[in-house]
Short mmCIF file of C-alpha atoms in Angstrom, two decimals:
data_model
loop_
_atom_site.label_atom_id
_atom_site.label_comp_id
_atom_site.label_asym_id
_atom_site.label_seq_id
_atom_site.Cartn_x
_atom_site.Cartn_y
_atom_site.Cartn_z
CA MET C 1 30.13 14.61 41.22
CA LEU C 2 27.31 12.45 42.57
CA LYS C 3 24.71 14.44 40.61
CA LYS C 4 26.71 14.03 37.41
CA SER C 5 26.97 10.26 37.96
CA ILE C 6 23.24 9.93 38.58
CA SER C 7 22.50 12.00 35.46
CA LEU C 8 24.81 9.79 33.39
CA ILE C 9 23.13 6.61 34.66
CA LEU C 10 19.67 7.99 33.92
CA ALA C 11 20.76 9.00 30.42
CA LEU C 12 22.07 5.49 29.71
CA VAL C 13 18.88 3.90 31.02
CA LEU C 14 16.76 6.13 28.81
CA ALA C 15 18.92 5.45 25.78
CA PHE C 16 18.70 1.67 26.16
CA GLY C 17 14.96 1.96 26.81
CA CYS C 18 14.37 3.89 23.60
CA PHE C 19 16.50 1.77 21.30
CA GLY C 20 15.70 -1.69 22.60
CA ALA C 21 12.85 -2.20 20.12
CA ILE C 22 12.24 -1.42 16.46
CA GLY C 23 10.68 1.92 17.27
CA PHE C 24 9.35 4.18 19.98
CA SER C 25 6.28 6.39 20.10
CA ALA C 26 6.54 9.66 21.99
CA GLU C 27 2.79 9.81 22.50
CA THR C 28 2.16 6.32 23.87
CA GLU C 29 5.67 5.73 25.29
CA THR C 30 5.37 2.05 24.40
CA GLU C 31 7.34 -0.22 22.13
CA ILE C 32 6.14 -0.47 18.54
CA LEU C 33 6.03 -4.17 17.77
CA ALA C 34 6.26 -5.51 14.23
CA VAL C 35 3.00 -6.98 12.96
CA SER C 36 2.28 -9.38 10.10
CA ASN C 37 2.32 -7.91 6.60
CA ASN C 38 -1.45 -8.35 6.26
CA ASP C 39 -2.15 -6.72 9.63
CA PHE C 40 0.26 -3.92 8.76
CA ALA C 41 -1.61 -3.22 5.52
CA VAL C 42 -4.94 -3.01 7.34
CA ILE C 43 -3.61 -0.82 10.19
CA ALA C 44 -1.87 1.51 7.73
CA ALA C 45 -5.06 1.82 5.69
CA GLU C 46 -6.92 2.97 8.81
CA MET C 47 -4.21 5.57 9.51
CA VAL C 48 -4.51 6.88 5.96
CA LYS C 49 -8.30 7.04 6.13
CA GLU C 50 -8.24 9.03 9.36
CA ASP C 51 -5.78 11.61 7.97
CA SER C 52 -6.67 11.80 4.29
CA ALA C 53 -6.73 15.60 4.26
CA SER C 54 -3.44 16.72 5.84
CA MET C 55 -1.32 13.73 4.72
CA LEU C 56 1.11 14.17 7.60
CA ARG C 57 2.56 10.73 6.95
CA VAL C 58 5.92 9.17 6.19
CA ILE C 59 6.39 5.75 4.62
CA GLY C 60 9.57 3.73 4.43
CA LYS C 61 11.41 0.48 4.97
CA LEU C 62 14.04 -0.68 7.44
CA ARG C 63 17.07 -2.65 6.38
CA GLU C 64 17.07 -6.32 7.30
CA GLY C 65 18.06 -6.79 10.93
CA ALA C 66 17.55 -3.12 11.86
CA SER C 67 16.72 -2.53 15.51
CA ALA C 68 17.95 0.91 16.64
CA VAL C 69 15.45 3.12 14.84
CA ASP C 70 13.72 5.89 16.78
CA PHE C 71 10.21 7.01 15.74
CA ALA C 72 9.88 9.39 18.69
CA TYR C 73 8.54 12.30 16.62
CA ALA C 74 5.58 10.25 15.37
CA CYS C 75 2.24 10.31 17.19
CA ASP C 76 1.28 6.96 15.65
CA ALA C 77 3.26 4.27 13.87
CA THR C 78 3.03 0.74 12.53
CA VAL C 79 5.82 -1.54 11.34
CA SER C 80 5.51 -4.78 9.39
CA GLU C 81 7.48 -7.97 9.88
CA SER C 82 9.23 -7.22 6.57
CA GLY C 83 10.36 -3.79 7.82
CA MET C 84 7.83 -1.53 6.07
CA PHE C 85 6.56 1.34 8.20
CA VAL C 86 3.97 4.10 8.12
CA LEU C 87 4.28 7.00 10.55
CA GLN C 88 1.66 9.59 11.43
CA PHE C 89 2.56 13.08 12.67
CA ALA C 90 0.74 15.86 14.47
CA ASN C 91 2.42 18.68 12.55
CA GLU C 92 4.84 19.55 9.75
CA ALA C 93 7.74 20.31 12.09
CA ASP C 94 7.71 16.85 13.67
CA LEU C 95 7.34 15.18 10.27
CA ASN C 96 10.30 17.05 8.78
CA ALA C 97 12.48 16.46 11.84
CA CYS C 98 11.80 12.74 11.80
CA LEU C 99 12.29 12.49 8.05
CA ARG C 100 15.74 14.08 8.32
CA GLU C 101 16.78 11.67 11.05
CA LEU C 102 15.45 8.61 9.23
CA ASN C 103 17.26 9.50 6.01
CA ALA C 104 20.51 9.92 7.97
CA ASN C 105 20.10 6.54 9.70
CA PRO C 106 21.95 3.67 7.96
CA ALA C 107 19.38 1.23 9.37
CA VAL C 108 16.69 2.81 7.16
CA LEU C 109 16.57 1.65 3.53
CA PHE C 110 14.35 4.57 2.52
CA ALA C 111 11.91 7.06 4.03
CA GLU C 112 9.75 9.53 2.15
CA ARG C 113 6.63 11.59 2.61
CA ASP C 114 3.36 10.00 1.58
CA MET C 115 1.94 11.58 -1.58
CA PRO C 116 -1.25 11.32 -3.64
CA VAL C 117 -1.41 9.21 -6.81
CA TYR C 118 -3.90 9.51 -9.66
CA THR C 119 -5.26 7.46 -12.51
CA GLU C 120 -4.82 8.85 -15.99
CA ALA C 121 -7.22 6.89 -18.17
CA VAL C 122 -8.45 8.10 -21.54
CA GLU C 123 -12.00 7.66 -22.72
CA ALA C 124 -12.90 4.54 -24.67
CA ALA C 125 -13.51 4.69 -28.40
CA GLU C 126 -16.87 3.88 -29.97
CA GLU C 127 -16.04 0.21 -30.31
CA ASP C 128 -16.35 -2.45 -27.63
CA PHE C 129 -15.08 -1.20 -24.25
CA LEU C 130 -12.92 -4.17 -23.37
CA SER C 131 -11.43 -4.89 -26.79
CA TRP C 132 -10.55 -1.20 -27.18
CA GLY C 133 -8.13 -1.46 -24.24
CA THR C 134 -6.62 -4.66 -25.52
CA LYS C 135 -5.96 -3.20 -28.97
CA ALA C 136 -4.70 0.12 -27.60
CA ILE C 137 -1.70 -1.54 -25.93
CA GLU C 138 -1.40 -4.19 -28.67
CA ALA C 139 -2.16 -6.92 -26.16
CA ASP C 140 -4.30 -8.69 -28.77
CA VAL C 141 -1.06 -9.87 -30.42
CA TYR C 142 0.11 -11.27 -27.10
CA ALA C 143 -3.25 -12.91 -26.44
CA GLU C 144 -3.08 -14.84 -29.70
CA ALA C 145 0.32 -16.25 -28.75
CA ILE C 146 -0.75 -17.61 -25.37
CA THR C 147 -1.20 -21.35 -25.03
CA PRO C 148 -3.69 -22.55 -22.40
CA ALA C 149 -2.03 -23.51 -19.13
CA ALA C 150 -2.48 -27.07 -17.93
CA ASP C 151 -1.31 -26.47 -14.37
CA ASP C 152 -2.85 -24.63 -11.43
CA PHE C 153 -4.61 -21.30 -11.75
CA VAL C 154 -2.56 -18.12 -11.80
CA THR C 155 -3.94 -15.11 -9.93
CA VAL C 156 -3.43 -11.63 -11.36
CA ALA C 157 -3.93 -8.77 -8.92
CA ILE C 158 -5.51 -5.57 -10.26
CA ILE C 159 -4.21 -2.93 -7.83
CA ASP C 160 -6.44 -0.04 -8.76
CA SER C 161 -9.99 1.22 -8.12
CA GLY C 162 -11.65 -2.15 -7.57
CA VAL C 163 -13.24 -4.43 -10.16
CA GLU C 164 -16.97 -4.51 -10.82
CA ASP C 165 -18.45 -8.00 -10.96
CA ILE C 166 -19.91 -7.61 -14.44
CA ASP C 167 -20.87 -10.74 -16.37
CA TYR C 168 -17.65 -10.70 -18.38
CA LEU C 169 -15.51 -10.81 -15.24
CA LYS C 170 -17.49 -12.27 -12.34
CA ASP C 171 -16.51 -15.90 -12.98
CA ARG C 172 -12.83 -14.93 -12.91
CA LEU C 173 -12.88 -12.87 -9.70
CA VAL C 174 -11.38 -14.14 -6.44
CA GLU C 175 -11.40 -12.48 -3.04
CA GLY C 176 -9.25 -9.37 -2.80
CA TYR C 177 -9.13 -6.37 -0.50
CA ASP C 178 -10.57 -2.86 -0.32
CA PHE C 179 -8.16 -0.51 1.46
CA PHE C 180 -10.78 2.21 1.79
CA GLU C 181 -13.46 0.12 3.46
CA ASN C 182 -10.91 -2.26 5.03
CA ASP C 183 -12.73 -5.40 3.99
CA SER C 184 -12.35 -8.21 1.44
CA ASP C 185 -15.16 -6.92 -0.79
CA ALA C 186 -13.35 -5.19 -3.64
CA ASP C 187 -15.66 -6.34 -6.45
CA ASP C 188 -17.11 -2.86 -6.78
CA ASP C 189 -15.69 -0.02 -8.86
CA VAL C 190 -17.10 3.44 -8.23
CA SER C 191 -14.25 5.37 -9.85
CA GLU C 192 -15.17 8.02 -12.40
CA ASP C 193 -13.70 6.07 -15.29
CA SER C 194 -14.06 2.43 -14.09
CA HIS C 195 -10.29 2.27 -14.27
CA GLY C 196 -9.82 -1.00 -12.34
CA THR C 197 -12.62 -2.74 -14.23
CA PHE C 198 -11.11 -1.54 -17.49
CA LEU C 199 -7.71 -3.06 -16.66
CA ALA C 200 -9.29 -6.29 -15.44
CA GLY C 201 -11.12 -6.50 -18.77
CA ILE C 202 -7.82 -6.33 -20.64
CA VAL C 203 -6.40 -9.17 -18.54
CA ALA C 204 -9.57 -11.24 -18.98
CA GLN C 205 -9.67 -10.78 -22.72
CA CYS C 206 -6.00 -11.65 -23.16
CA THR C 207 -6.35 -14.87 -21.13
CA GLN C 208 -9.71 -16.25 -22.22
CA ASN C 209 -8.54 -19.84 -22.59
CA THR C 210 -6.14 -19.96 -19.68
CA LYS C 211 -6.44 -20.60 -15.96
CA VAL C 212 -6.13 -17.01 -14.82
CA ASN C 213 -8.14 -15.54 -11.96
CA ILE C 214 -8.38 -11.85 -11.12
CA MET C 215 -7.88 -10.45 -7.61
CA PRO C 216 -9.19 -6.87 -7.15
CA VAL C 217 -7.17 -4.78 -4.70
CA ARG C 218 -8.74 -1.36 -4.27
CA VAL C 219 -6.25 1.45 -3.59
CA ILE C 220 -7.86 4.17 -5.73
CA LYS C 221 -11.00 6.09 -4.74
CA SER C 222 -12.67 8.02 -7.55
CA LYS C 223 -9.47 8.89 -9.48
CA SER C 224 -6.90 9.20 -6.71
CA GLY C 225 -5.23 7.47 -3.79
CA TYR C 226 -1.95 7.57 -1.87
CA VAL C 227 1.50 6.07 -2.33
CA SER C 228 1.21 4.38 1.09
CA THR C 229 -2.03 2.65 0.12
CA ALA C 230 -0.63 1.58 -3.25
CA VAL C 231 2.46 0.12 -1.56
CA ASN C 232 0.27 -1.77 0.90
CA GLY C 233 -1.87 -3.06 -1.96
CA ILE C 234 1.19 -4.43 -3.75
CA ARG C 235 2.42 -6.03 -0.53
CA TYR C 236 -1.03 -7.54 0.12
CA ALA C 237 -1.23 -8.94 -3.42
CA ALA C 238 2.24 -10.50 -3.17
CA ASP C 239 1.42 -12.13 0.16
CA ASN C 240 -1.95 -13.47 -0.99
#
């Protein structure tokens, strides 16, 4: 009877220890503390960079006020103050086990495996590179209807492959972020099709007489990236 009582007490202690924080890491056996959204984006980018080949990652979001969420299968994890999380796993079995538990937990808004994303640009026509993009999506009609803004500048984030600081764009660029190099220098586009620069050119041409700046947020390398990085780029842009 005494052994059963001791076992029960130990089980309760362990249970409260595991669920007292937002998450728990089996590898470090320490609480996973929520970090600022900006810090979360940077930490998650490092996790992605270190495991770009196997992609043993899960991304997701906790419901507001969630506290009893166990990340014990993950070997590394980071959680933002807004409830976004990225989890890293050592193998497929742990990833799948954790994903099943997260999707069955009412405290989790969503959880899914990280996946690659790709650009799908077509080649420019013979005419001017920038105006071709504007005409292709009929944005030239929209551009003609815009009246110059008299208030503060608006910042448009280009969440893509970076934006090259060519003459046409350099006066419009403001500091952004590069989630591959983890620095604020995203005014370089080394993608195969200059996809981010192309999109920035469309924005610039459609807003020539307005107070619109362009923030490059690099989440695409060459012609591909990851859902987790794209999500972090959107979050970064919204916060900045």
